């Protein structure tokens, strides 16, 4: 059973993490949605991405208005990110849930270790 207040909290935490660190809200959002919603696994991943897009737009607008954003520096990453996002979205249905979970856990582990060292 979905817990609307918990799902709102998950969204707020994902947005806060995304705003503070400039990304990574999905790393908080996906585990919380896994626990607090009734969505099946594949829909959880897709929903997390769909939620993060508007959150990123809001964070970007705030960074831009505070002169913390360099579009020139971001452009190469945006181009690569768009290409990677397209490739990932097109292959999403072909990737088994088990692999999605393992890849997600691997990225979390890699990121955590990298930031600690």
Coordinates of C-alpha atoms in Angstrom, one line a residue:
X1 CA 0.0 0.0 0.0
X2 CA 1.4 3.4 -0.9
X3 CA 2.1 5.8 1.9
X4 CA 1.4 9.3 0.5
X5 CA 3.1 11.2 3.3
X6 CA 6.2 9.0 3.1
X7 CA 6.3 9.3 -0.6
X8 CA 6.2 13.1 -0.3
X9 CA 9.1 12.9 2.3
X10 CA 11.0 10.7 -0.2
X11 CA 10.5 13.3 -2.9
X12 CA 11.6 16.1 -0.5
X13 CA 14.7 14.2 0.5
X14 CA 15.6 13.4 -3.1
X15 CA 15.1 17.1 -4.0
X16 CA 17.2 18.3 -1.1
X17 CA 20.1 15.9 -1.9
X18 CA 19.9 16.9 -5.6
X19 CA 20.0 20.6 -4.7
X20 CA 22.8 20.4 -2.2
X21 CA 25.1 18.1 -4.2
X22 CA 24.0 19.1 -7.7
X23 CA 22.8 15.6 -8.4
X24 CA 22.3 12.3 -6.7
X25 CA 18.7 12.7 -5.6
X26 CA 17.8 9.4 -7.3
X27 CA 20.2 7.6 -5.0
X28 CA 18.0 8.6 -2.1
X29 CA 14.7 8.5 -3.9
X30 CA 14.9 5.0 -5.4
X31 CA 15.5 3.1 -2.1
X32 CA 12.8 5.1 -0.3
X33 CA 10.3 4.5 -3.1
X34 CA 11.2 0.8 -3.1
X35 CA 10.2 0.7 0.6
X36 CA 7.3 3.1 0.6
X37 CA 5.4 2.5 -2.7
X38 CA 3.6 -0.3 -4.3
X39 CA 5.4 0.1 -7.7
X40 CA 7.0 -2.9 -9.3
X41 CA 10.7 -2.8 -9.7
X42 CA 11.0 -1.6 -13.3
X43 CA 8.5 1.2 -12.7
X44 CA 10.4 2.3 -9.6
X45 CA 13.5 3.0 -11.7
X46 CA 11.5 4.8 -14.4
X47 CA 9.6 6.8 -11.8
X48 CA 12.7 7.8 -10.1
X49 CA 14.1 9.2 -13.3
X50 CA 10.8 11.0 -14.1
X51 CA 10.9 12.6 -10.6
X52 CA 14.5 13.7 -10.9
X53 CA 14.1 15.6 -14.1
X54 CA 11.8 18.4 -12.7
X55 CA 13.9 18.4 -9.5
X56 CA 17.0 19.0 -11.6
X57 CA 15.3 21.7 -13.6
X58 CA 14.4 23.5 -10.3
X59 CA 18.0 23.1 -8.9
X60 CA 19.4 24.3 -12.2
X61 CA 17.2 27.4 -12.2
X62 CA 18.3 28.2 -8.6
X63 CA 22.0 27.7 -9.5
X64 CA 21.5 29.9 -12.6
X65 CA 19.8 32.7 -10.7
X66 CA 22.6 32.6 -8.1
X67 CA 25.3 32.7 -10.8
X68 CA 26.7 29.4 -9.7
X69 CA 26.1 27.8 -13.1
X70 CA 28.5 27.8 -16.0
X71 CA 26.6 26.7 -19.1
X72 CA 29.8 26.6 -21.1
X73 CA 31.4 24.2 -18.7
X74 CA 28.3 22.1 -18.5
X75 CA 27.6 21.8 -22.2
X76 CA 29.9 18.8 -23.0
X77 CA 28.4 16.9 -20.1
X78 CA 24.9 17.8 -21.2
X79 CA 25.6 16.4 -24.7
X80 CA 27.2 13.2 -23.4
X81 CA 24.5 12.9 -20.7
X82 CA 21.7 13.2 -23.3
X83 CA 23.3 10.5 -25.5
X84 CA 23.8 8.2 -22.5
X85 CA 20.3 8.9 -21.3
X86 CA 18.9 8.0 -24.7
X87 CA 20.9 4.8 -24.9
X88 CA 19.9 3.8 -21.4
X89 CA 16.2 4.6 -21.9
X90 CA 16.2 2.6 -25.2
X91 CA 17.8 -0.4 -23.6
X92 CA 15.9 -0.2 -20.3
X93 CA 13.3 -2.8 -21.2
X94 CA 16.0 -5.3 -22.2
X95 CA 17.9 -5.1 -18.9
X96 CA 16.6 -7.6 -16.3
X97 CA 15.6 -6.1 -12.9
X98 CA 18.4 -8.1 -11.2
X99 CA 21.0 -6.3 -13.3
X100 CA 19.4 -2.9 -12.7
X101 CA 19.6 -3.5 -9.0
X102 CA 23.2 -4.7 -9.2
X103 CA 24.3 -1.8 -11.4
X104 CA 22.6 0.7 -9.1
X105 CA 24.2 -0.9 -6.0
X106 CA 27.6 -0.9 -7.8
X107 CA 27.3 2.8 -8.6
X108 CA 26.4 3.6 -5.0
X109 CA 29.3 1.6 -3.7
X110 CA 31.7 3.1 -6.2
X111 CA 30.6 6.6 -5.4
X112 CA 30.7 6.1 -1.7
X113 CA 34.2 4.7 -1.7
X114 CA 35.4 7.3 -4.2
X115 CA 34.2 10.2 -2.0
X116 CA 35.7 8.6 1.1
X117 CA 39.1 8.3 -0.4

